[in-house]
């Protein structure tokens, strides 16, 4: 089940990038998607249609409006990579209608709560604060920011966004990025409070570990998908 | 592969990471060499203390290490580093862009000693510091640093770090007196770090902007007010007074946090590029995306095929004659896809059929621009151009028409219709030019008529008579010789004519003169010949290259006829010649083209003996109009006229 969800999540990310969507709208789309399938039965709906509709809806929510024609084109391309773009015939317009209908359905299922707090803003602020504390040469040669951002984006392939708080995800992602490169936060040992605790008061080490391990899990699933 | 990074990571995680890396990345050529050499530093001093600390993290560390090893080729790639350079610290401390936070170490409550140590490790030349003057000496002043103005934003207010600003680094504010007198203890100063002694923890600062790096050189150094203190410091002070505030609270209550553009702003500040979004997923690596998959490319293709459909419908309408419907379809197609070649060609054809040739031409040209190999577009365009040229011809806009024909020819050299039309046009243009010339000549003659008063004419005539009498005596004896000389001279001149402009002009002159003389003859036959001659030998206007090539033949024909004409000449003509030559002399030279010719000829034509009595023969040509003012006295000069005629042919007489 979750495996399947992941496929769709991947699909969405793929589509999102090709549509030129920014990180936040993609995140919203994925969150909507995951949330929808939490509330409903997985078999009841065509996941691809839901994916397209959630992209469309997210575009509206995050002020990066996308045209349905583009969404349909890109999705179609995903399935028929070598085929020609769809003809603008009646079948096409029916597809479009179904996306619009689906959008309304999703809104109702989600009780019209489609605006989310994403970890992205938090992560960026944390990065700025950390940057000032680290030695600048160390910062420049270590791509902490890029890695953290990539990790955060990839986390949407799974349902992390639903299970953890935005701030926690942001911290965990940053933590992992620092770990990967072996970067130590200066005077960490001597500090009264660890840096990750500073960023989010109610965060504990176990939570970080949970998030990190889930995140790594997502990547392993990625390699299993053909 | 970034070796240093890899080494750093290995140092942190130890040998287990190394072995994992070996197994995961064994196929990767970048790693093989690195792993060989990178092994040594970890093997070196086996750090006992760090290992102890790490033992606790051992369990999940393994997972992380596995992750690192799997993704190592991405994580340590040189291209992984942000391509977009982080906007160099133009300190937009503005509240509105993002939530400016107090320094992290303040929250972490790091001991002062460590902060101090780290400060001296991390401070660099060219950083801006802000402090308060603590004492002023003769050699400079000391200031206690309270915060930083650029680079790393640290909390140093309580660290009691002092810096010295030597006298030489204090710019003087007045022409005389001590520059230091400007300053007082307690002033807040912004200065640039000039020198650092890390070991002794000593700093030297300067108030000159030359101590700052180029991107910061706009910032004013010297005394500042407390409002100009950086935002992070002010927040830091607030935090000190209320140490229970959490990072999160401060952040969320900051106006900048809710700025809708905060994400974009910070991404730029940190140097993360959204247009090429980074990912560690294998499937999402940007090199796997082809341009064709992107939405905009797909849309274009789709629009093109949709537009084509509309065009097809439109063509069907066109064939049954429903022009309005067809036009609608074409317009629809073009709305969908502005550059659609088929639609443009079809619409152009429709315009052409309806008669709006200009619009048709526009459409075809646009179509050809987009697709230069479109056969139909080319064909239709040529046809339409020729048609348009025809229209213009009828409207007497010949040059315009000519350009259209030429354009058609450049597009398609084999287009017969265009060639034919062009040639026809040229001929017609010749004729019309000649006509125009005649007109102009007539006008000139009329002008000359007006200028002369009868009294002047009389005087001239009297002079002429005298000259002619003299000439008569000379000419009767030498007329035959002159005429023979003429022929020889003219033939020789014709043979040497090919490259010679001068002779060409002369010949043109001659042809003109012969024409004009013939024109006014009463003989219908000769006038016919004239017309033909004009067609053949009048030089084609300057832009056609063939004009001078034909010239030689024309002239030879001309000369042949000239000889004949000598015998044909009537008295009237001859009569006309005489006053013509003299009168033309005194006319002021303001007749445009023809006066240009005049000048040329007068310069170049020396006067030969026999016709010396009539010096300005060269000018004879045009003013046939004045022939009409003949008077009875001229009748006497019949023979002389002959001489003059032949004198026309004579290059010496011009």
Coordinates of C-alpha atoms in Angstrom, one line a residue, chain B residues 164-513:
Chain B
X164 CA 42.5 49.8 18.1
X165 CA 42.0 52.4 15.3
X166 CA 45.4 54.0 14.7
X167 CA 45.6 57.6 13.8
X168 CA 46.6 57.0 10.2
X169 CA 43.4 55.1 9.6
X170 CA 41.2 58.0 10.8
X171 CA 40.2 60.3 8.0
X172 CA 40.3 63.9 8.8
X173 CA 37.1 65.9 8.8
X174 CA 38.7 69.3 8.6
X175 CA 41.6 70.7 6.9
X176 CA 43.5 71.5 10.0
X177 CA 43.6 70.2 13.5
X178 CA 43.6 66.8 14.9
X179 CA 41.3 64.3 13.1
X180 CA 40.7 62.6 16.4
X181 CA 39.2 65.7 17.9
X182 CA 36.1 64.9 15.9
X183 CA 35.5 61.9 18.0
X184 CA 34.4 61.5 21.6
X185 CA 34.3 58.7 24.1
X186 CA 31.0 56.8 23.8
X187 CA 30.5 57.4 20.1
X188 CA 29.3 54.4 18.2
X189 CA 31.7 53.7 15.4
X190 CA 31.4 51.5 12.4
X191 CA 34.8 50.3 11.2
X192 CA 36.4 47.8 9.0
X193 CA 38.9 45.2 10.3
X194 CA 42.3 45.8 9.0
X195 CA 44.5 43.5 10.9
X196 CA 44.1 40.5 13.1
X197 CA 46.5 39.0 15.6
X198 CA 44.7 35.8 16.4
X199 CA 47.1 34.5 18.9
X200 CA 47.2 37.6 20.9
X201 CA 43.6 38.4 20.3
X202 CA 44.3 41.9 19.0
X203 CA 42.4 43.8 16.3
X204 CA 43.2 46.8 14.3
X205 CA 40.5 48.6 12.5
X206 CA 40.3 51.4 10.0
X207 CA 37.8 54.0 9.1
X208 CA 38.7 54.1 5.4
X209 CA 36.5 52.2 3.0
X210 CA 39.6 50.9 1.3
X211 CA 39.8 48.4 4.1
X212 CA 36.5 46.9 3.0
X213 CA 36.0 44.3 0.2
X214 CA 34.5 45.7 -3.0
X215 CA 30.9 44.5 -2.4
X216 CA 30.8 46.3 0.9
X217 CA 32.6 49.5 -0.1
X218 CA 29.4 51.4 -0.2
X219 CA 28.8 51.2 3.5
X220 CA 29.6 54.3 5.4
X221 CA 32.3 54.0 8.1
X222 CA 32.6 56.3 11.1
X223 CA 30.2 57.6 13.6
X224 CA 26.7 56.1 13.5
X225 CA 23.6 56.5 15.5
X226 CA 22.0 53.9 17.6
X227 CA 19.2 53.5 15.0
X228 CA 21.7 52.2 12.6
X229 CA 22.7 49.3 14.7
X230 CA 22.0 46.0 13.0
X231 CA 18.7 44.4 13.6
X232 CA 20.1 41.2 14.8
X233 CA 21.9 43.0 17.6
X234 CA 18.8 44.8 18.6
X235 CA 16.9 41.6 18.8
X236 CA 19.8 40.1 20.7
X237 CA 19.6 42.9 23.3
X238 CA 15.9 42.2 23.6
X239 CA 16.5 38.6 24.1
X240 CA 19.0 39.4 26.9
X241 CA 16.4 41.3 28.8
X242 CA 13.9 38.6 28.2
X243 CA 15.8 35.4 28.1
X244 CA 12.8 33.1 28.2
X245 CA 11.8 33.8 24.7
X246 CA 12.3 30.9 22.4
X247 CA 13.7 31.0 19.0
X248 CA 10.5 29.8 17.6
X249 CA 8.4 32.5 19.2
X250 CA 10.7 35.3 18.1
X251 CA 10.7 33.9 14.6
X252 CA 6.9 33.5 14.4
X253 CA 6.2 36.9 15.8
X254 CA 8.5 38.5 13.3
X255 CA 6.9 40.3 10.4
X256 CA 9.4 38.9 8.0
X257 CA 8.4 35.4 8.7
X258 CA 5.0 35.8 7.2
X259 CA 6.3 37.5 4.1
X260 CA 5.0 35.5 1.2
X261 CA 8.2 36.0 -0.7
X262 CA 10.4 34.8 2.2
X263 CA 11.1 31.4 0.7
X264 CA 12.4 32.9 -2.5
X265 CA 14.4 35.5 -0.8
X266 CA 16.1 33.1 1.5
X267 CA 16.7 30.6 -1.3
X268 CA 18.6 33.3 -3.1
X269 CA 20.4 34.3 0.0
X270 CA 21.6 30.8 0.6
X271 CA 22.3 30.1 -3.0
X272 CA 19.9 27.3 -3.7
X273 CA 18.6 27.2 -7.2
X274 CA 14.9 26.3 -7.7
X275 CA 15.0 26.2 -11.4
X276 CA 17.2 23.1 -11.2
X277 CA 15.9 21.6 -8.1
X278 CA 18.2 19.3 -6.3
X279 CA 17.2 15.8 -5.3
X280 CA 18.7 12.6 -4.1
X281 CA 16.2 10.4 -5.8
X282 CA 17.7 8.5 -8.7
X283 CA 14.7 9.0 -10.9
X284 CA 14.6 12.7 -10.3
X285 CA 18.0 13.6 -11.4
X286 CA 17.7 16.5 -13.8
X287 CA 19.8 14.9 -16.4
X288 CA 17.0 12.4 -16.9
X289 CA 14.5 15.0 -17.9
X290 CA 14.4 15.7 -21.5
X291 CA 13.3 19.0 -22.8
X292 CA 10.4 17.3 -24.7
X293 CA 8.8 16.2 -21.5
X294 CA 8.3 19.7 -20.2
X295 CA 4.9 21.2 -20.2
X296 CA 5.6 24.1 -22.4
X297 CA 7.1 21.9 -25.1
X298 CA 4.2 19.6 -25.0
X299 CA 1.8 22.4 -25.2
X300 CA 3.4 23.8 -28.3
X301 CA 3.2 20.5 -30.1
X302 CA -0.4 20.1 -29.1
X303 CA -1.3 23.6 -30.2
X304 CA 0.4 23.0 -33.5
X305 CA -1.6 19.9 -34.3
X306 CA -4.8 21.6 -33.1
X307 CA -4.2 24.5 -35.4
X308 CA -3.5 22.2 -38.3
X309 CA -6.9 20.7 -37.8
X310 CA -8.5 24.1 -38.0
X311 CA -6.6 24.9 -41.1
X312 CA -7.8 21.7 -42.8
X313 CA -11.4 22.6 -42.1
X314 CA -10.7 26.1 -43.4
X315 CA -9.3 24.8 -46.6
X316 CA -12.4 22.7 -47.1
X317 CA -14.5 25.7 -46.7
X318 CA -12.3 27.6 -49.2
X319 CA -12.7 24.9 -51.8
X320 CA -16.5 25.2 -51.7
X321 CA -16.3 28.9 -51.7
X322 CA -17.2 29.8 -48.2
X323 CA -14.6 32.3 -47.8
X324 CA -15.8 33.9 -44.6
X325 CA -15.9 30.6 -42.8
X326 CA -12.5 29.7 -44.1
X327 CA -11.1 33.0 -42.9
X328 CA -12.6 32.3 -39.5
X329 CA -11.0 28.9 -39.3
X330 CA -7.7 30.3 -40.3
X331 CA -7.9 33.0 -37.7
X332 CA -8.8 30.6 -35.1
X333 CA -5.8 28.4 -36.0
X334 CA -3.5 31.4 -35.8
X335 CA -4.9 32.3 -32.4
X336 CA -4.0 28.9 -31.2
X337 CA -0.6 28.8 -32.8
X338 CA 0.7 32.1 -34.0
X339 CA 3.5 30.8 -36.1
X340 CA 1.7 28.0 -37.8
X341 CA 3.0 27.9 -41.3
X342 CA 0.1 26.1 -42.9
X343 CA -2.4 28.5 -41.5
X344 CA -0.4 31.5 -42.7
X345 CA 0.0 30.1 -46.2
X346 CA -3.7 29.2 -46.4
X347 CA -4.7 32.6 -45.2
X348 CA -2.4 34.3 -47.6
X349 CA -3.9 32.4 -50.4
X350 CA -7.3 33.5 -49.3
X351 CA -6.2 37.1 -49.2
X352 CA -4.7 36.9 -52.6
X353 CA -7.9 35.5 -54.0
X354 CA -9.9 38.2 -52.5
X355 CA -7.5 40.8 -53.8
X356 CA -5.8 42.1 -50.6
X357 CA -2.4 41.4 -52.0
X358 CA -0.5 43.3 -49.4
X359 CA -1.9 41.2 -46.6
X360 CA -1.2 38.1 -48.6
X361 CA 2.4 39.1 -49.1
X362 CA 2.8 39.7 -45.4
X363 CA 1.4 36.3 -44.5
X364 CA 3.5 34.5 -47.0
X365 CA 6.6 36.2 -45.9
X366 CA 5.9 35.4 -42.3
X367 CA 5.4 31.8 -43.3
X368 CA 8.6 31.6 -45.2
X369 CA 10.5 33.1 -42.2
X370 CA 9.3 30.3 -40.1
X371 CA 9.8 27.6 -42.6
X372 CA 12.0 28.6 -45.5
X373 CA 11.6 25.3 -47.3
X374 CA 7.9 25.5 -47.7
X375 CA 7.3 25.0 -51.4
X376 CA 3.8 26.3 -51.6
X377 CA 4.6 29.4 -49.6
X378 CA 7.4 30.3 -52.0
X379 CA 5.3 29.7 -55.0
X380 CA 2.4 31.6 -53.9
X381 CA 4.6 34.4 -52.7
X382 CA 6.2 34.8 -56.1
X383 CA 2.9 34.8 -57.8
X384 CA 1.4 37.4 -55.5
X385 CA 4.5 39.6 -55.8
X386 CA 4.2 39.6 -59.6
X387 CA 0.5 40.3 -59.4
X388 CA 1.2 43.2 -57.0
X389 CA 3.8 44.5 -59.3
X390 CA 1.3 44.4 -62.1
X391 CA -1.1 46.5 -60.0
X392 CA 1.6 49.0 -59.3
X393 CA 2.5 49.2 -62.9
X394 CA -1.0 50.2 -63.7
X395 CA -0.8 52.8 -61.0
X396 CA 2.4 54.1 -62.7
X397 CA 4.6 53.3 -59.7
X398 CA 7.3 51.8 -61.7
X399 CA 10.1 51.6 -59.4
X400 CA 8.0 50.0 -56.8
X401 CA 6.8 47.5 -59.3
X402 CA 10.3 46.8 -60.4
X403 CA 11.3 46.0 -56.8
X404 CA 8.5 43.6 -56.5
X405 CA 9.4 41.8 -59.6
X406 CA 13.0 41.6 -58.5
X407 CA 12.0 40.2 -55.2
X408 CA 10.0 37.5 -56.9
X409 CA 13.0 36.7 -59.0
X410 CA 15.3 36.5 -56.0
X411 CA 13.0 34.1 -54.4
X412 CA 12.6 31.9 -57.4
X413 CA 15.0 32.4 -60.2
X414 CA 13.1 30.1 -62.6
X415 CA 9.9 32.0 -62.3
X416 CA 9.1 32.8 -65.9
X417 CA 6.3 35.2 -65.3
X418 CA 8.4 37.4 -63.1
X419 CA 11.1 37.6 -65.7
X420 CA 8.7 38.4 -68.4
X421 CA 7.0 41.0 -66.4
X422 CA 10.3 42.5 -65.4
X423 CA 11.5 42.9 -68.9
X424 CA 8.2 44.3 -70.1
X425 CA 8.4 46.8 -67.3
X426 CA 11.9 47.8 -68.2
X427 CA 10.9 48.5 -71.7
X428 CA 8.0 50.5 -70.6
X429 CA 10.1 52.4 -68.2
X430 CA 12.5 53.3 -70.9
X431 CA 9.7 54.6 -73.0
X432 CA 8.3 56.6 -70.3
X433 CA 11.6 58.0 -69.3
X434 CA 12.2 59.1 -72.9
X435 CA 8.8 60.7 -72.9
X436 CA 9.7 62.4 -69.7
X437 CA 12.8 63.7 -71.2
X438 CA 11.0 65.1 -74.1
X439 CA 8.7 66.8 -71.8
X440 CA 11.6 68.2 -69.9
X441 CA 13.2 69.4 -73.1
X442 CA 10.1 71.0 -74.2
X443 CA 9.8 72.8 -70.9
X444 CA 13.3 73.9 -71.1
X445 CA 12.8 75.3 -74.5
X446 CA 9.8 77.1 -73.3
X447 CA 11.9 78.5 -70.5
X448 CA 14.6 79.5 -72.8
X449 CA 11.9 81.2 -74.9
X450 CA 10.8 83.2 -72.0
X451 CA 14.2 84.3 -71.0
X452 CA 15.1 85.7 -74.3
X453 CA 13.7 89.1 -75.2
X454 CA 13.2 90.0 -78.8
X455 CA 15.8 92.6 -78.7
X456 CA 18.4 90.2 -77.5
X457 CA 17.3 87.8 -80.2
X458 CA 17.8 90.4 -82.8
X459 CA 21.3 91.2 -81.6
X460 CA 22.1 87.5 -81.5
X461 CA 20.8 87.0 -84.9
X462 CA 22.9 89.8 -86.3
X463 CA 26.0 88.3 -84.8
X464 CA 25.1 85.0 -86.1
X465 CA 24.7 86.3 -89.6
X466 CA 28.2 87.7 -89.5
X467 CA 29.7 84.5 -88.3
X468 CA 27.8 82.4 -90.7
X469 CA 29.0 84.6 -93.6
X470 CA 32.5 83.9 -92.6
X471 CA 31.8 80.3 -92.1
X472 CA 30.1 80.0 -95.5
X473 CA 33.3 81.1 -97.1
X474 CA 35.3 78.5 -95.2
X475 CA 32.7 75.8 -95.2
X476 CA 32.0 75.6 -98.9
X477 CA 35.6 74.7 -99.5
X478 CA 36.0 72.3 -96.7
X479 CA 32.6 70.8 -96.3
X480 CA 33.4 67.6 -98.1
X481 CA 36.6 67.1 -96.2
X482 CA 34.8 67.8 -93.0
X483 CA 32.2 65.2 -93.6
X484 CA 34.7 62.6 -94.5
X485 CA 36.7 63.6 -91.5
X486 CA 33.6 63.2 -89.4
X487 CA 33.2 59.7 -90.4
X488 CA 36.7 58.7 -89.8
X489 CA 36.7 60.4 -86.5
X490 CA 33.4 59.0 -85.4
X491 CA 34.3 55.5 -86.4
X492 CA 37.6 55.7 -84.5
X493 CA 35.8 57.1 -81.6
X494 CA 33.3 54.4 -81.6
X495 CA 35.9 51.8 -81.7
X496 CA 37.6 53.2 -78.7
X497 CA 34.4 53.8 -77.0
X498 CA 33.8 50.7 -74.9
X499 CA 35.4 51.8 -71.7
X500 CA 35.2 55.5 -72.2
X501 CA 32.6 57.4 -70.3
X502 CA 33.4 60.5 -72.0
X503 CA 32.7 59.1 -75.4
X504 CA 29.6 57.5 -74.2
X505 CA 28.3 60.7 -73.0
X506 CA 29.2 62.2 -76.3
X507 CA 27.5 59.4 -78.1
X508 CA 24.5 59.8 -76.0
X509 CA 24.6 63.4 -76.8
X510 CA 24.9 62.6 -80.4
X511 CA 22.0 60.2 -80.3
X512 CA 20.0 62.8 -78.4
X513 CA 20.9 65.4 -80.8

